[in-house]
Tab-separated table of C-alpha atoms in Angstrom:
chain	number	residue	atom	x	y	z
A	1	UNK	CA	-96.336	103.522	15.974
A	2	UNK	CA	-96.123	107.464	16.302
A	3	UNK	CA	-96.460	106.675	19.919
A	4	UNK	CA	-93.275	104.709	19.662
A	5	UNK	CA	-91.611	107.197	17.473
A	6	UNK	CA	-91.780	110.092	19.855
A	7	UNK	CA	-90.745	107.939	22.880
A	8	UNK	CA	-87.776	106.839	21.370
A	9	UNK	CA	-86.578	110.298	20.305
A	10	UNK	CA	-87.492	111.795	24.368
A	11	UNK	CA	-85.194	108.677	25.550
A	12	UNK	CA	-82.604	110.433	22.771
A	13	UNK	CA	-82.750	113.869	23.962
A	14	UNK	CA	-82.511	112.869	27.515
A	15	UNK	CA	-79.541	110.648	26.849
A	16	UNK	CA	-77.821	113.880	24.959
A	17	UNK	CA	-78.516	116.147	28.184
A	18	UNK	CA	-77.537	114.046	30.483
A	19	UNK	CA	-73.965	113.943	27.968
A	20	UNK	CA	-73.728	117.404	27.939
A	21	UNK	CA	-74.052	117.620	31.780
A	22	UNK	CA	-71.186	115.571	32.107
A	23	UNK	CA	-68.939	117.123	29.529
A	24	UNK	CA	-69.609	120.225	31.342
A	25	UNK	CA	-68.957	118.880	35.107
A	26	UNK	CA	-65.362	117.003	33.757
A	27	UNK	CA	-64.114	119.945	31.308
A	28	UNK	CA	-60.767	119.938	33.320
A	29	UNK	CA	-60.258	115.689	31.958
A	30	UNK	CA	-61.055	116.316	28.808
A	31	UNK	CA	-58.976	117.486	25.776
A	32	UNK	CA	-59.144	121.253	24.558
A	33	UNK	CA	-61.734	120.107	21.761
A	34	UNK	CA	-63.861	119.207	23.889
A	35	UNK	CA	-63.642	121.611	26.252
A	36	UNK	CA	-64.360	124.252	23.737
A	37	UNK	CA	-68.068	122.108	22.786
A	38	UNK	CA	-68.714	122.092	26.479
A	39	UNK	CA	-68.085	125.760	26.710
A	40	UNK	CA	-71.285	126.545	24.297
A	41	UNK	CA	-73.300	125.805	27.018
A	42	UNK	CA	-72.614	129.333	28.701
A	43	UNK	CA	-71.086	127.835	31.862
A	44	UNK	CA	-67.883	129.241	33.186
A	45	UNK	CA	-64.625	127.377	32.881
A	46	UNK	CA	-63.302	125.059	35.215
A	47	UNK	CA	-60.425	126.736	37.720
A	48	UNK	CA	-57.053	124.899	37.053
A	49	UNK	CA	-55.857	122.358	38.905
A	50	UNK	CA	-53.657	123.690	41.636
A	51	UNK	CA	-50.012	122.820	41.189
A	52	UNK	CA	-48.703	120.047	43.408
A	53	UNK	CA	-46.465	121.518	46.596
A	54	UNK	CA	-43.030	120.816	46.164
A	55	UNK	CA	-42.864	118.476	49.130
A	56	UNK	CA	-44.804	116.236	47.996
A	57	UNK	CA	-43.393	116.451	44.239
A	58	UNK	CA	-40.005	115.323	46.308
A	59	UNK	CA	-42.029	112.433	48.432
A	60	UNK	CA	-42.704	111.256	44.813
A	61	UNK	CA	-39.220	111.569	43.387
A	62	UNK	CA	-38.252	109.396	46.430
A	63	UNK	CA	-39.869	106.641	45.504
A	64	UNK	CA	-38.506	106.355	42.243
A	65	UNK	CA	-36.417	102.651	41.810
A	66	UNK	CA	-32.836	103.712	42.139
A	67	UNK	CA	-32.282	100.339	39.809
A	68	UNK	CA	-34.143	102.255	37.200
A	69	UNK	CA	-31.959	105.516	36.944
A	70	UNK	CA	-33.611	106.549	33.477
A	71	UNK	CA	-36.538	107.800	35.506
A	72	UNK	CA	-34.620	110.405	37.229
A	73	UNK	CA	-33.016	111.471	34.138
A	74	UNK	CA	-36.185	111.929	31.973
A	75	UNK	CA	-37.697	113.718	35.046
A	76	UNK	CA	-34.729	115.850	35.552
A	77	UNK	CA	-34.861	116.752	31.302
A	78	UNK	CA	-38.257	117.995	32.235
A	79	UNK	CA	-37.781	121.902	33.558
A	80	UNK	CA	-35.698	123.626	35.084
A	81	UNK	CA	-37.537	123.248	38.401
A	82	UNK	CA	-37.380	119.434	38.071
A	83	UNK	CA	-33.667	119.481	37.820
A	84	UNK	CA	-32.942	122.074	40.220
A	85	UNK	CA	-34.951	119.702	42.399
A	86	UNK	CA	-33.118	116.569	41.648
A	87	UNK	CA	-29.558	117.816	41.471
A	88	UNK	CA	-29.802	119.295	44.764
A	89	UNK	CA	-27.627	118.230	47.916
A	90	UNK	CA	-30.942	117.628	50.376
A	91	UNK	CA	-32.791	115.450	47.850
A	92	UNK	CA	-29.634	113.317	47.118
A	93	UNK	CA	-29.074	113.125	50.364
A	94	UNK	CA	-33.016	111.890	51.094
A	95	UNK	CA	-32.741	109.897	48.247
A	96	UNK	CA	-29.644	107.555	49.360
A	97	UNK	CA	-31.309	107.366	52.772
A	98	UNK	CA	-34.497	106.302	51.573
A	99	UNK	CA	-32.881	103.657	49.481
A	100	UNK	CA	-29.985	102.755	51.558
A	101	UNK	CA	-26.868	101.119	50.068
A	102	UNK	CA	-26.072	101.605	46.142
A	103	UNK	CA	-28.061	99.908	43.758
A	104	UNK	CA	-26.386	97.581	41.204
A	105	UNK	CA	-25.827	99.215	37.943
A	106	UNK	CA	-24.055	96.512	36.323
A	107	UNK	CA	-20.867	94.794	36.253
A	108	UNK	CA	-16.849	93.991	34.728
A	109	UNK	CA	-15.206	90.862	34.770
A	110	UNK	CA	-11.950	89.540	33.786
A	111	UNK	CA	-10.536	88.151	31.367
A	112	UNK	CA	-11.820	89.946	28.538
A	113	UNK	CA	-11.460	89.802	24.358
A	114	UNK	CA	-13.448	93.197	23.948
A	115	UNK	CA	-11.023	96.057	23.377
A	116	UNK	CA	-13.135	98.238	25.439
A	117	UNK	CA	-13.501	97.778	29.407
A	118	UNK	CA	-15.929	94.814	30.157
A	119	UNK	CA	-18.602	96.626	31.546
A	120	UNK	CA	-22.116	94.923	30.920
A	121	UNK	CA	-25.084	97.112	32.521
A	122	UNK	CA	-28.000	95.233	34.121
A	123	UNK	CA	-30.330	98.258	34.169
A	124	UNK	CA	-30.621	100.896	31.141
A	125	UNK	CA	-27.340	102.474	32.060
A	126	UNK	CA	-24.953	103.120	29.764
A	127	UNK	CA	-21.972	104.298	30.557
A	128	UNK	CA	-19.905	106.675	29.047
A	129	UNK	CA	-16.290	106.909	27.367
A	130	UNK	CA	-13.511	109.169	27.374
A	131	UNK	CA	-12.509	111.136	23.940
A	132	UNK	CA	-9.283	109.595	24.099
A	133	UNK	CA	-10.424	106.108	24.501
A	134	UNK	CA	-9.019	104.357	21.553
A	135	UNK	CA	-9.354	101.130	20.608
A	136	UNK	CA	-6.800	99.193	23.172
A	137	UNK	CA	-7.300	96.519	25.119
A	138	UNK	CA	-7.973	96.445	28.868
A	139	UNK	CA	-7.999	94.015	32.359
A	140	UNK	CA	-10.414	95.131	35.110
A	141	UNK	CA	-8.598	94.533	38.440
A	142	UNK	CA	-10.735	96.264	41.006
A	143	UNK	CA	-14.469	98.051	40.699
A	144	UNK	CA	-15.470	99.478	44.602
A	145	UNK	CA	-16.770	103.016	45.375
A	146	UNK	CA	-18.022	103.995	42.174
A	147	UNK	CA	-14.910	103.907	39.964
A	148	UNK	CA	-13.127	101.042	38.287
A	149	UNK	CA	-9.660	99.683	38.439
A	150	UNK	CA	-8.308	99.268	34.817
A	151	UNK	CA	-4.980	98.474	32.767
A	152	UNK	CA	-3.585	99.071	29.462
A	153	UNK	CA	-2.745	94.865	28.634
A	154	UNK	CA	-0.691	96.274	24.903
A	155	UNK	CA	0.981	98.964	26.609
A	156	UNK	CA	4.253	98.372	27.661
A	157	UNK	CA	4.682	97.925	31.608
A	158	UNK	CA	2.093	97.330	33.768
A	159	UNK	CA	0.206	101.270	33.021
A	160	UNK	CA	-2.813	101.657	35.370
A	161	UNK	CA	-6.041	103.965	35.259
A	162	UNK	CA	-9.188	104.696	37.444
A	163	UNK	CA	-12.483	105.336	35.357
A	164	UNK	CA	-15.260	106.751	36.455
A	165	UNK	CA	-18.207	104.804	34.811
A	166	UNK	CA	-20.605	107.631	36.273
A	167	UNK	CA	-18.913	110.741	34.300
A	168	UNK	CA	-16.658	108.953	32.248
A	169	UNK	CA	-13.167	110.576	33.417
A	170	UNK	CA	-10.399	108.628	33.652
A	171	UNK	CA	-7.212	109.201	35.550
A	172	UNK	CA	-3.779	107.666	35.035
A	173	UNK	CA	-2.384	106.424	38.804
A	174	UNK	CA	0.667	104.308	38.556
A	175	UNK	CA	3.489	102.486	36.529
A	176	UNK	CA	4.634	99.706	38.693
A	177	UNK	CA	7.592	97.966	38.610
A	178	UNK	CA	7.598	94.070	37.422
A	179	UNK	CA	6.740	91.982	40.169
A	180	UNK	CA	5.468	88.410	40.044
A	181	UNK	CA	2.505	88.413	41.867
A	182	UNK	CA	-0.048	91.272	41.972
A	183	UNK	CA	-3.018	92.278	44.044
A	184	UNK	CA	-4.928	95.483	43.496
A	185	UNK	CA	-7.579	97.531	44.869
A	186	UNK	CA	-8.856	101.115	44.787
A	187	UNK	CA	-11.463	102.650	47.353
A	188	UNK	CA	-12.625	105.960	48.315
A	189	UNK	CA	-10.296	107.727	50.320
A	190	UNK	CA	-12.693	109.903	52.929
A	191	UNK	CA	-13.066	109.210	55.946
A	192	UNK	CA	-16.612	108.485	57.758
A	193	UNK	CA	-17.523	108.391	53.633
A	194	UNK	CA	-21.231	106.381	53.507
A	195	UNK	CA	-19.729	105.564	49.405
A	196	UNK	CA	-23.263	106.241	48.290
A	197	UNK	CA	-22.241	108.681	45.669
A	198	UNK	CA	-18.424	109.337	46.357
A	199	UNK	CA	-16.783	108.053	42.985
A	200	UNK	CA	-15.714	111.957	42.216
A	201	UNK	CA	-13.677	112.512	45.370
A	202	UNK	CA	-10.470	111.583	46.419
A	203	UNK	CA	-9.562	107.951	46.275
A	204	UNK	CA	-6.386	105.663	47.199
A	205	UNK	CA	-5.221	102.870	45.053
A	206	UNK	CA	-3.138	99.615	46.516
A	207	UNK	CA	-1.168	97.559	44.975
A	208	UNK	CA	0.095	94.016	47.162
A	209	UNK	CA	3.147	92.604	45.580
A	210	UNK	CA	4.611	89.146	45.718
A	211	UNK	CA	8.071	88.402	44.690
A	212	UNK	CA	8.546	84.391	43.934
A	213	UNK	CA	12.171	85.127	43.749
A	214	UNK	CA	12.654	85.739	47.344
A	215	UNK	CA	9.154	85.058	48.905
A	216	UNK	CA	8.753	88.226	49.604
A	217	UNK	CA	5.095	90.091	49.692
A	218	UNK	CA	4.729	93.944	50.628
A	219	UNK	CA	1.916	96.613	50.345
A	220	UNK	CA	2.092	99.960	48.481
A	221	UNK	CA	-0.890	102.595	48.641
A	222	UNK	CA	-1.141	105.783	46.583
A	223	UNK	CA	-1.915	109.084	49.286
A	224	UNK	CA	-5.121	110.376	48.411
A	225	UNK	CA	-5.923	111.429	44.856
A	226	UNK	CA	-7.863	114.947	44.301
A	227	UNK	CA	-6.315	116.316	41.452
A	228	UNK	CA	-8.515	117.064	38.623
A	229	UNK	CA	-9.760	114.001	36.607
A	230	UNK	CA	-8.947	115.998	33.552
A	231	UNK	CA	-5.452	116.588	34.610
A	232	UNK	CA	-2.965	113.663	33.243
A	233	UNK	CA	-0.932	112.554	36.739
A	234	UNK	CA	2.767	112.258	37.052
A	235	UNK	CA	4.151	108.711	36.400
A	236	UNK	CA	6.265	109.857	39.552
A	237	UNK	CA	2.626	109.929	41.837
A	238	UNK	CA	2.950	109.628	45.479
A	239	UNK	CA	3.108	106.731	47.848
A	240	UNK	CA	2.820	106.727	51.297
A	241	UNK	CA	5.631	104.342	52.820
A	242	UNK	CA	5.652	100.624	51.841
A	243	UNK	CA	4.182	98.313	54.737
A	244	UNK	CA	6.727	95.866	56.843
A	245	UNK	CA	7.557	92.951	54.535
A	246	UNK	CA	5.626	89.363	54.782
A	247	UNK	CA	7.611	86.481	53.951
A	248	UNK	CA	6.116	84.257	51.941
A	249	UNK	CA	6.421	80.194	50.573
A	250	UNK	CA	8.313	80.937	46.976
A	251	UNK	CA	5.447	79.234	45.255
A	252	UNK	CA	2.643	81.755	46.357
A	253	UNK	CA	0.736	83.832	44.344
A	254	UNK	CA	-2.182	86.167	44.795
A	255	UNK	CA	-5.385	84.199	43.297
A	256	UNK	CA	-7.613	85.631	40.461
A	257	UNK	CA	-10.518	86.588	42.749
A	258	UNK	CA	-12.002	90.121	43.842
A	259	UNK	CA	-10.018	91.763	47.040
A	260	UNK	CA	-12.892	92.320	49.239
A	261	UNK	CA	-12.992	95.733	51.884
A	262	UNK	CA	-14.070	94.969	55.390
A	263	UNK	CA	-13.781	97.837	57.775
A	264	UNK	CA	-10.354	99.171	56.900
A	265	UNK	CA	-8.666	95.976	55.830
A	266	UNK	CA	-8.392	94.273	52.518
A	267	UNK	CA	-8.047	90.588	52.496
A	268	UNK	CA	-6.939	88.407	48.979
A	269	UNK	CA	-6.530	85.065	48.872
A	270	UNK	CA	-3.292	83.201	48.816
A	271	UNK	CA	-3.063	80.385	46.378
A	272	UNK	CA	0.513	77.573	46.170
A	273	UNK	CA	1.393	76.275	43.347
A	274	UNK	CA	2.653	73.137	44.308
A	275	UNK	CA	-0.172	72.405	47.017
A	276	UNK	CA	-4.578	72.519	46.908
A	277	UNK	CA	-4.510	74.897	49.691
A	278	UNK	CA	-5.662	78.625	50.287
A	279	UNK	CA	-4.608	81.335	52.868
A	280	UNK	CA	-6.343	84.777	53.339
A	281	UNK	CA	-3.668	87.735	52.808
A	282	UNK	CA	-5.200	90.683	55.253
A	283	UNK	CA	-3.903	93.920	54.636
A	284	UNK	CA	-4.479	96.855	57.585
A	285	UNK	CA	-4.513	100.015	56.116
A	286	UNK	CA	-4.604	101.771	59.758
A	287	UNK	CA	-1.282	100.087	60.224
A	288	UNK	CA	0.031	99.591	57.069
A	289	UNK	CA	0.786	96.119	58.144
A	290	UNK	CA	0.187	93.210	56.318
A	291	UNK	CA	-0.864	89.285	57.840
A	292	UNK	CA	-1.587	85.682	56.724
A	293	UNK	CA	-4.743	83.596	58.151
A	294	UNK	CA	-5.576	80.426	57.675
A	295	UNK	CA	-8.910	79.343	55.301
A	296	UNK	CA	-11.694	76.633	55.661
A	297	UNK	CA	-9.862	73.785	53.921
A	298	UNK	CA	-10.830	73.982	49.975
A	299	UNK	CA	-9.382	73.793	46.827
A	300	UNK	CA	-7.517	76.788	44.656
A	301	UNK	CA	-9.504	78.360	42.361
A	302	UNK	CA	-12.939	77.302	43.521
A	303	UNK	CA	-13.278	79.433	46.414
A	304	UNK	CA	-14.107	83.040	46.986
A	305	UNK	CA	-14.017	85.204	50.323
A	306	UNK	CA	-16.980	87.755	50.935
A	307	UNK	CA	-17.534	90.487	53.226
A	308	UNK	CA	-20.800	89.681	54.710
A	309	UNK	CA	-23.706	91.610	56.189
A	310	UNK	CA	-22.775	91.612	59.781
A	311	UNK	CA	-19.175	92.554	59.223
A	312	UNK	CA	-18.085	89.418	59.216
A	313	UNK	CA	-15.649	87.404	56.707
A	314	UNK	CA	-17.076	84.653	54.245
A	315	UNK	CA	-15.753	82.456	52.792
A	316	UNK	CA	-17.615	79.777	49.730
A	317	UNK	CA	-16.277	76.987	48.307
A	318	UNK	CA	-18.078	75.108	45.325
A	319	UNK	CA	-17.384	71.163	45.038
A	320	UNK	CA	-19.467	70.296	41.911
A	321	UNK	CA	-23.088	71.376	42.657
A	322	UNK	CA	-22.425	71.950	46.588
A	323	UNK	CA	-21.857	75.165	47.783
A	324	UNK	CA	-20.221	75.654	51.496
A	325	UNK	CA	-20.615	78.506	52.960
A	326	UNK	CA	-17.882	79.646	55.971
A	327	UNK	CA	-18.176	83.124	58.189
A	328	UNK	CA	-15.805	84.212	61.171
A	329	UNK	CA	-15.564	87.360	62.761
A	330	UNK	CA	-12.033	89.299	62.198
A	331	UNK	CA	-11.302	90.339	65.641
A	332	UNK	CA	-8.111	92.258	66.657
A	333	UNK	CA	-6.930	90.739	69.669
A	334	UNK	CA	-8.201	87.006	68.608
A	335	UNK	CA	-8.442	84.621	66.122
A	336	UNK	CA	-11.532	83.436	65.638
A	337	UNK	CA	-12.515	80.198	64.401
A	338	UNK	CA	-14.423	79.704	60.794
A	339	UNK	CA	-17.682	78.277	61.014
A	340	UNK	CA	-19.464	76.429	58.298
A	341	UNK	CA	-23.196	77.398	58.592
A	342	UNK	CA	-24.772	76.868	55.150
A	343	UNK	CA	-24.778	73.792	52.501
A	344	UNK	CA	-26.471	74.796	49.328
A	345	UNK	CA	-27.154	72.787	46.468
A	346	UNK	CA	-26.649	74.186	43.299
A	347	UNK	CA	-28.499	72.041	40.440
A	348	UNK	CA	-32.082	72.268	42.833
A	349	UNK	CA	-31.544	75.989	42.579
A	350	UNK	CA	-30.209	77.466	39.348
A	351	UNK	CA	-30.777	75.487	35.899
A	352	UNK	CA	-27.758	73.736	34.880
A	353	UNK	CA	-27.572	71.545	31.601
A	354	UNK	CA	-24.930	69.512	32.548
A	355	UNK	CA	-24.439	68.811	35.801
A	356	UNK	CA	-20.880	67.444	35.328
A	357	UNK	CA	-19.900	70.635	34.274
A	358	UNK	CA	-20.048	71.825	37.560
A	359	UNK	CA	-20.456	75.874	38.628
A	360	UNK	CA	-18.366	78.329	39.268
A	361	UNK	CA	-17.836	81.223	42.115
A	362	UNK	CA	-16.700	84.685	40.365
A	363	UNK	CA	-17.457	87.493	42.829
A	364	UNK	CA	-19.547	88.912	45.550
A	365	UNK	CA	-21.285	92.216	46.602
A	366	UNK	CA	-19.703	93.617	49.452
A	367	UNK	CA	-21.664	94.304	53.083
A	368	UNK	CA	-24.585	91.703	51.317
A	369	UNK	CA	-24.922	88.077	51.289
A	370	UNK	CA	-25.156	88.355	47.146
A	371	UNK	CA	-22.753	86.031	45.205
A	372	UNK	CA	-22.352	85.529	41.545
A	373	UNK	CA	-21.558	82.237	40.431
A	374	UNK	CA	-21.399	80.716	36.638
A	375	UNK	CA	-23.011	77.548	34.872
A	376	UNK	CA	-22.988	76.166	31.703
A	377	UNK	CA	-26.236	78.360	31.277
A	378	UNK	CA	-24.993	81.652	32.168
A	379	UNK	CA	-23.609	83.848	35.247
A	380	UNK	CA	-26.157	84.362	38.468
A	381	UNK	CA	-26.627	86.570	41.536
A	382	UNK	CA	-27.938	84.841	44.340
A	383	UNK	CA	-29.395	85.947	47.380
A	384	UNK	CA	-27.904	83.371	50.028
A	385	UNK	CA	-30.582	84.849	52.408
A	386	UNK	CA	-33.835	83.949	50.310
A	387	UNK	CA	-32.009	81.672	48.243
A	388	UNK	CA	-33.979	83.806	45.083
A	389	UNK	CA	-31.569	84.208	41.759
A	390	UNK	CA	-31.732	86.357	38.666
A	391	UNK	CA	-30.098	85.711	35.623
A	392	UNK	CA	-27.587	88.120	34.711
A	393	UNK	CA	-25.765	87.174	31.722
A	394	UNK	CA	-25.769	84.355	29.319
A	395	UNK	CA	-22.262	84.315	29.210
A	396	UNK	CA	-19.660	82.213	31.355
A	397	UNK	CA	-16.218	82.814	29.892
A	398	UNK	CA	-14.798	84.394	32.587
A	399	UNK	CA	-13.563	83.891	35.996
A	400	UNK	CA	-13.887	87.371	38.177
A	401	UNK	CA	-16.461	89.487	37.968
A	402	UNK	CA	-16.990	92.851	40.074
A	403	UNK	CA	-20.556	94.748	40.492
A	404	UNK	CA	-20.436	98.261	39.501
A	405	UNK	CA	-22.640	99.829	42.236
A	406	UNK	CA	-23.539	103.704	42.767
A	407	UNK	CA	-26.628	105.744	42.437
A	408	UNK	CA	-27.362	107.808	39.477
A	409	UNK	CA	-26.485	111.369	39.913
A	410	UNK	CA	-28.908	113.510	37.223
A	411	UNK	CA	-27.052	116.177	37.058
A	412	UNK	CA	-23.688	114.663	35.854
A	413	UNK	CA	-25.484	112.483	33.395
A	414	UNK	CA	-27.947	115.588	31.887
A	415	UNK	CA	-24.567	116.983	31.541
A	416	UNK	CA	-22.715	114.079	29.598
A	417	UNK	CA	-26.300	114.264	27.361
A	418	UNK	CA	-25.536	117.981	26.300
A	419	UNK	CA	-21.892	117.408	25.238
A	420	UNK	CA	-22.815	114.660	23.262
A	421	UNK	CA	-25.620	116.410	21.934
A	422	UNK	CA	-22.966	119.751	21.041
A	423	UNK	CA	-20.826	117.376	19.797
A	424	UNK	CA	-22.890	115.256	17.269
C-alpha cells in the first residue's frame, strides 16, 4: 500500500513539472496572471511579439467584405494608425480594385407611405439624415453613383433634392415647371469616373419631359454641380441647352420603371395609354439628342429594361411565372435586332404562395445581370447567371425599386460618429 502511495504522488509531481514547463515555454499566450506564476521559476521573460509590417496589416484590410462595411469602421475606431491607414487615397484605391464594382448597400423604392426617404439597408448600414430633415414626405426617382434622386411630394411644385446616403448632405437642384410626363435621372458628372466612390463630386441631374398636350418630349440636364453640399442652390440653377424636340403619340407617357445608364445614354421606357405596347426613349448625352426604338413585344407595366454585363441592352418581361429575357447591342450606325435568349420560370425558382398572383419586375443593377422582382412572399435579387436568389425584403407594396450601391468610406462615416456623439 505505501508502495502505491509514493508512486502515485511521483506520477503527481511529474505531472506538475511537466505543467510548469509549459507555462514557462507559452508565457507570451497566456494572461498576465499567469505569466507572473510562471515568472517564479527564475526564467527570463518572453521577448514580445514583433509588430506586424504594415504591408501586410493592409493585405489584411483588403480582404475585408466590402458588403460588411462595419468592419472597416470598427477597425478604423481602433488608433490613429488604423485610420490613417484606411482613410488613405492608396488603400481606397487597392481596396475598390481588389473588390471591383460597388457592393450593394441597400435599396429605395417607390411609392412610399414613410415620411422619410425609403431607404431599407441590406447590410448593417445605416444611413444618415440631415438636421433639417423634418418630417415630410418624399418620392425616390433616381439612386446611381452614390447619391439619390428625391422630391418633396407636400411641397408645392415639383421641388427636387440629391442626398447623399454616404455623408448625409443633401442639395436642392431644381424647380421644374408642370409638365405631364416626367423622367429623371442623376449620375456622376466626371469624366473617365470608375463611380466606385464618387457620390461627393460633381454630378448632373436630367429631367425628360413629355407634354400630352402637344406630343411633345424634350431633355433638360443641369451643368455640373460642385458647389458645396452645405450651400442651399439657387432655384435659378443652370441648364445646359434643351435637346432637339421628339414628337411624340399624345397618349405617351414615361413608365414607372428605373432609367438605366449605358455608356453615355439613358434609355426609359415609353408606355400608351390607349395601346399594350412599349418603346425605349434613348437619350444621348454626347449629343444632347433624344430617339425612340422599338421593344420586344410585351405588355405595359410588366417589363423592365437593364443594362447588362457586356454593354448590352436588356430587356425582361414577366407573363405570370415566365420570365423572358431580351438583349441587343446599341450600336451607332445600326439597329440591331433584340434577341430573346433566356426563358425562366419563376414558381421552380423563388417560393410563391399563390401562383395566380403572379410576380413582378421592379428594378435592376446596372453593368450586372441582377434583377429584383416581387411575389406574394416578398421582393428578390436574382442572379440570371447562376439563377441563385436572396431574399431581400418581405415586403411587396411597391413597384420601382433602385439599389443603393457604393463602398464605405471610414473616414466620412468615423466623422458622422463624432458629431453625433458631440451632439447627443
Amino acid at each position: 500500500m505505501v508502495g502505491v502511495k509514493e508512486g502515485k504522488r511521483s506520477s503527481v509531481k511529474v505531472k506538475m513539472e511537466t505543467i510548469k514547463f509549459t507555462m514557462v515555454q507559452t508565457t507570451s499566450y497566456f494572461s498576465p496572471s499567469q505569466t507572473l506564476i510562471a515568472s517564479t521559476n527564475h526564467m527570463p521573460p518572453p521577448a514580445s511579439a514583433p509588430a506586424l509590417p504594415q504591408e501586410l496589416i493592409e493585405e489584411i484590410f483588403l480582404r475585408l467584405p466590402p458588403d460588411e462595411p462595419e468592419w472597416l469602421v470598427r477597425a478604423s475606431l481602433a488608433n490613429k494608425l488604423w485610420l490613417g491607414l484606411l482613410s488613405g487615397p492608396v488603400f481606397r484605391g487597392r481596396y475598390h480594385e481588389f473588390h471591383g464594382s460597388a457592393p450593394m448597400l441597400g435599396f429605395v423604392y417607390f411609392p412610399s407611405s414613410d415620411p422619410v426617404p425609403p431607404l431599407v439597408s441590406t447590410t448593417k448600414f445605416g444611413a444618415p439624415y440631415p438636421d433639417n430633415w423634418g418630417s415630410r414626405k418624399y418620392s425616390a426617382w433616381d439612386c446611381r453613383h452614390g447619391r439619390v434622386l428625391l422630391q418633396h411630394e407636400d411641397v408645392p411644385g415639383q421641388r427636387f433634392f440629391v442626398w447623399d446616403p454616404m455623408t448625409g448632405r443633401r442639395k436642392d437642384v431644381y424647380d421644374l415647371a408642370y409638365c405631364s410626363s416626367l423622367g429623371a435621372a442623376v449620375l456622376c458628372a466626371v469624366s473617365g469616373c470608375d463611380h466606385r466612390a464618387c457620390h461627393e463630386g460633381p454630378f448632373r441631374v436630367v429631367f425628360v419631359s413629355v407634354n400630352e398636350t402637344h406630343g411633345g418630349c424634350i431633355a433638360h440636364v443641369s451643368l455640373p454641380e460642385s458647389c458645396e453640399w452645405t450651400k442651399p442652390c439657387s432655384h435659378l440653377q443652370m441648364w445646359s441647352e434643351p435637346s432637339s424636340g421628339l414628337h411624340l403619340a399624345h397618349d405617351a407617357f414615361i413608365e414607372t420603371v428605373p432609367p438605366i445608364l449605358i455608356q453615355d445614354a439613358l434609355y426609359f421606357i415609353l408606355g400608351y395609354e390607349h395601346d399594350e405596347h412599349v418603346e425605349i426613349l434613348k437619350y444621348d448625352l454626347s449629343s444632347n439628342c433624344l430617339s425612340l426604338h422599338s421593344a420586344p413585344p410585351a405588355l405595359a407595366g410588366a417589363s423592365i429594361h437593364m443594362a447588362m454585363e457586356d454593354g448590352s441592352l436588356g430587356f425582361a418581361h414577366v407573363a405570370g411565372l415566365t420570365l423572358n429575357m431580351w438583349s441587343k447591342q446599341m450600336c451607332s450606325d445600326k439597329i440591331a435586332p433584340w434577341t430573346r435568349h433566356r426563358v425562366i420560370d419563376l414558381k421552380k425558382l423563388i417560393p410563391i404562395q399563390n401562383p395566380k398572383k403572379g410576380a413582378q419586375l421592379v428594378g435592376s443593377v446596372e453593368g450586372s445581370d441582377f434583377i429584383f422582382v416581387t411575389s406574394d412572399l416578398g421582393v428578390y435579387m436574382i442572379n440570371l447567371k447562376s439563377l441563385q436568389w436572396k431574399k431581400l425584403w418581405k415586403r411587396d407594396t411597391f413597384c420601382c425599386l433602385f439599389p443603393y450601391m457604393s463602398f464605405y468610406n471610414p473616414p466620412e462615416r468615423v466623422g458622422h460618429l463624432l458629431r453625433h456623439i458631440e451632439n447627443v
